[in-house]
XYZ file of C-alpha atoms in Angstrom:
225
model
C 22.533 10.581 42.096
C 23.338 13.186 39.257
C 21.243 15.654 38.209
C 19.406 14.658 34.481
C 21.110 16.122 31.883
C 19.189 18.981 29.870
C 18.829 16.964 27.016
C 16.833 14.166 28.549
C 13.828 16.715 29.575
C 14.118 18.190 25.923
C 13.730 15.047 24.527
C 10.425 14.216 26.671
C 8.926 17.520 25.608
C 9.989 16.315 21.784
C 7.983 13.323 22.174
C 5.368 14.838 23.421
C 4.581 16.455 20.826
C 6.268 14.050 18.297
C 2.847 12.388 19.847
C 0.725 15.118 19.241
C 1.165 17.415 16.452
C 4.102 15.452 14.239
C 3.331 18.048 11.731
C 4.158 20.665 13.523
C 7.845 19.711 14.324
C 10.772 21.643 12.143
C 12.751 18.441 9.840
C 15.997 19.282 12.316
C 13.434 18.214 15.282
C 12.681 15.049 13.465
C 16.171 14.388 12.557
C 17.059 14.727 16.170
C 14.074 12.605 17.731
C 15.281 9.775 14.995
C 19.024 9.907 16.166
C 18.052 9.813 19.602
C 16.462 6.753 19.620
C 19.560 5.673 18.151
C 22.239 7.574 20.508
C 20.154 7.687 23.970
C 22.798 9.374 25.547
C 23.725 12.502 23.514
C 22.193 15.474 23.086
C 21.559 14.637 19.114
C 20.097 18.508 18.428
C 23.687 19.718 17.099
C 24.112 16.523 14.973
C 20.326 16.382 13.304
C 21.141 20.739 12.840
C 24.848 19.954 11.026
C 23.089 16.728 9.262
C 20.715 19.311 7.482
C 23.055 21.462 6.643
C 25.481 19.044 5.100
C 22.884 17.575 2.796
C 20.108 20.125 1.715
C 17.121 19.079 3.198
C 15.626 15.676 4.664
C 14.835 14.017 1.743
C 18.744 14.479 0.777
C 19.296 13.018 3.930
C 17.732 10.039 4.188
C 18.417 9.336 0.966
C 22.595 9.651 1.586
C 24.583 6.873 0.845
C 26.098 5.285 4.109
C 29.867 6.371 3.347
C 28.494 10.274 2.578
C 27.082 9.777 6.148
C 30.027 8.344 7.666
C 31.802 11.364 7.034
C 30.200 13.566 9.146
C 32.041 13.674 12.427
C 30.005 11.971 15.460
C 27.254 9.666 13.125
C 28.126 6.073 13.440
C 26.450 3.230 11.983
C 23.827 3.464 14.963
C 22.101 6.742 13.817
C 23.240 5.624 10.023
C 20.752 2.677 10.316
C 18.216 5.006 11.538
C 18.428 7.504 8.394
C 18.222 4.023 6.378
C 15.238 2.806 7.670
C 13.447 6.231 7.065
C 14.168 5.638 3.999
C 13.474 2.156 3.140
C 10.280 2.418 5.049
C 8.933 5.431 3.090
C 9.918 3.731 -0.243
C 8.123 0.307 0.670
C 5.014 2.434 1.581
C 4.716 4.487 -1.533
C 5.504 0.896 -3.376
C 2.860 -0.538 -1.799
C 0.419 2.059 -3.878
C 0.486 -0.037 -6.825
C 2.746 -3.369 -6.348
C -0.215 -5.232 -7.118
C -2.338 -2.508 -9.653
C -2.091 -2.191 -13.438
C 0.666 0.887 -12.981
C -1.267 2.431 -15.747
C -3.818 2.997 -13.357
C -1.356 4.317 -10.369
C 0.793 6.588 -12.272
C 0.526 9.170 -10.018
C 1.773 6.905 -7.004
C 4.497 5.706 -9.296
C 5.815 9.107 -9.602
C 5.270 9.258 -6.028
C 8.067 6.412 -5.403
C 10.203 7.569 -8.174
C 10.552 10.862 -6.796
C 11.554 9.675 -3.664
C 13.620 6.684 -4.784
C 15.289 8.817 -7.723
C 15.013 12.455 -7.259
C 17.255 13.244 -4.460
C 20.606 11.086 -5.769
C 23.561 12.874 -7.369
C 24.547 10.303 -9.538
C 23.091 9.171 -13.023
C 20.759 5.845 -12.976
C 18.357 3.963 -15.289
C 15.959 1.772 -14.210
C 13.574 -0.228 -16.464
C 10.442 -1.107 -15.155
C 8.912 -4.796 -17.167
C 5.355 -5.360 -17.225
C 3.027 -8.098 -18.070
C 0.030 -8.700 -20.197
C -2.489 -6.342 -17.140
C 0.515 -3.706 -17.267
C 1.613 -4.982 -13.800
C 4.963 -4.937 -12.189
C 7.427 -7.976 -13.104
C 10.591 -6.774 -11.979
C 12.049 -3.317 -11.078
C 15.580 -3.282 -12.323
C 18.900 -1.021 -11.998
C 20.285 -1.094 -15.650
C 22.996 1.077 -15.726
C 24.436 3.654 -13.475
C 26.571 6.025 -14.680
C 28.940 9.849 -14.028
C 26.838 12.618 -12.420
C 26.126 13.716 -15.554
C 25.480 10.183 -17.844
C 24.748 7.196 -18.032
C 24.732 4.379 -21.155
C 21.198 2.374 -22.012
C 21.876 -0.877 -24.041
C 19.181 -1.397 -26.269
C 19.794 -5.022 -26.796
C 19.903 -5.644 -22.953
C 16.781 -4.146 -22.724
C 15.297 -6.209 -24.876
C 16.885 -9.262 -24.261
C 15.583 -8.942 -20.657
C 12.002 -8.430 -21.947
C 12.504 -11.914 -23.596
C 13.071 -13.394 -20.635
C 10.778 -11.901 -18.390
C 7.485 -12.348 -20.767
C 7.479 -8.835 -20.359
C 4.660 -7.362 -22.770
C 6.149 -4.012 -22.043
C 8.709 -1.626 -20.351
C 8.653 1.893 -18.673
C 12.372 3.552 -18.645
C 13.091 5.169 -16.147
C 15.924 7.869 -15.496
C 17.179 10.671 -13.079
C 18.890 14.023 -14.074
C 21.148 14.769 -10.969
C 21.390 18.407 -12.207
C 17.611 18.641 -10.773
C 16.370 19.737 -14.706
C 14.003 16.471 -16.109
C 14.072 18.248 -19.495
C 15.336 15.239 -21.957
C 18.552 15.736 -23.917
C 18.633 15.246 -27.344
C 20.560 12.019 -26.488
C 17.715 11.075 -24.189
C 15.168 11.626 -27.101
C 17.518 9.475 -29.744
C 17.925 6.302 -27.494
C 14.175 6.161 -26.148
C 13.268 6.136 -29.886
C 15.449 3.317 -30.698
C 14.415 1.352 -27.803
C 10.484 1.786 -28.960
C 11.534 0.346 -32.495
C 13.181 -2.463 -30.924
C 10.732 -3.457 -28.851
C 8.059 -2.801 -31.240
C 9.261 -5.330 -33.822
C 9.170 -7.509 -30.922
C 5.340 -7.358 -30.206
C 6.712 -5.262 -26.499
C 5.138 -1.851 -26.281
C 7.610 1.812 -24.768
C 4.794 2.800 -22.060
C 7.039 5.721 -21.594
C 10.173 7.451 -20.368
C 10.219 9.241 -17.568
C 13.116 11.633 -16.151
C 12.962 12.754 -13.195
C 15.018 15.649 -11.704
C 14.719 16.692 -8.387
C 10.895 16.796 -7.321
C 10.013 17.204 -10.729
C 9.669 15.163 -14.134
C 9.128 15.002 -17.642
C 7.036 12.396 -19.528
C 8.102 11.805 -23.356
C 4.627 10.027 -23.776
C 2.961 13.321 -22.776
C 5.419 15.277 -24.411
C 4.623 13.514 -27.554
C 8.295 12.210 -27.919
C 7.332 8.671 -28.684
């Protein structure tokens, strides 16, 4: 019989305190515990290091599309799926916050969730959010996705979709990829239109929110509409 390899008695000694003090381990320990569960027999410390430093930081990470993370020499679909589920787990949680509360009353755990969802991608999305009568979630939808740096908002889609939803109104959502959520004078000009649109329509603009990196701008509380 073979002696263990070093990386099996690192990896007990990771989960032991994975087990107790999570908090206390670096996001490259993490990283590695995560891949290891997926690839039980390699030393995953190198991999979860060279992961980090490829993306930025572990919200970057997880957040990677699959083919980004298939380019990184010695990450199959295996530890892939692991980064994935990270991700989709965190996102249902923070979702969870206010699937079934008036999101008027859970904006701050909305802008928990957008953060996540939105902040760390690098290209250009909008997303309207349609709400009913109690200002409660309808549908969460990807309207347009655009270049790194834009992306095109259809007014009459917008509304047309209200129509059909019942929606009584809409949040717009959008993420700045250059990490600044200030609004563009483009931004400003489109919102506007979509308010008087959906105003003559009986459908009220809750707001537009932009949201660049960890941070975000709100044009209701910027007084923008």
């Amino acid at each position: 019989m073979g002696d263990t390899p070093d990386h099996v008695g690192h990896r007990s000694r990771l989960r032991a305190r994975l087990l107790d003090d999570a908090e206390g381990l670096a996001d490259y320990e993490l990283v590695e515990y995560l891949l290891a569960l997926a690839i039980p027999r390699r030393d995953t410390k190198p991999l979860a290091k060279a992961l980090l430093r490829e993306f930025g930081s572990l919200a970057q990470l997880v957040s990677a599309d699959p083919e980004s993370l298939r380019r990184v020499d010695g990450l199959g679909d295996s530890g892939i799926a692991a980064l994935k589920i990270v991700q989709a787990t965190g996102l249902r949680l923070l979702k969870g916050e206010f699937r079934d509360k008036p999101l008027l009353s859970s904006w701050d755990a909305l802008l928990d969730w957008l953060r996540a969802d939105m902040g760390p991608i690098d290209v250009e999305r909008v997303r309207i959010l349609y709400l009913n009568s109690r200002n409660m979630l309808i549908r969460d939808e990807l309207a347009s996705e655009g270049s790194i740096d834009q992306s095109a908002i259809y007014v009459r889609e917008v509304i047309k979709r209200a129509l059909e939803l019942g929606a009584s109104a809409i949040i717009l959502v959008h993420n700045h990829p250059s990490g600044s959520p200030e609004p563009s004078r483009q931004d400003i000009a489109i919102t506007r239109e979509i308010a008087t649109a959906a105003s003559n329509l009986g459908i009220a603009l809750h707001d537009h929110s932009i949201i660049g990196g960890s941070d975000y701008r709100s044009f209701r509380a910027m007084g923008l509409i």
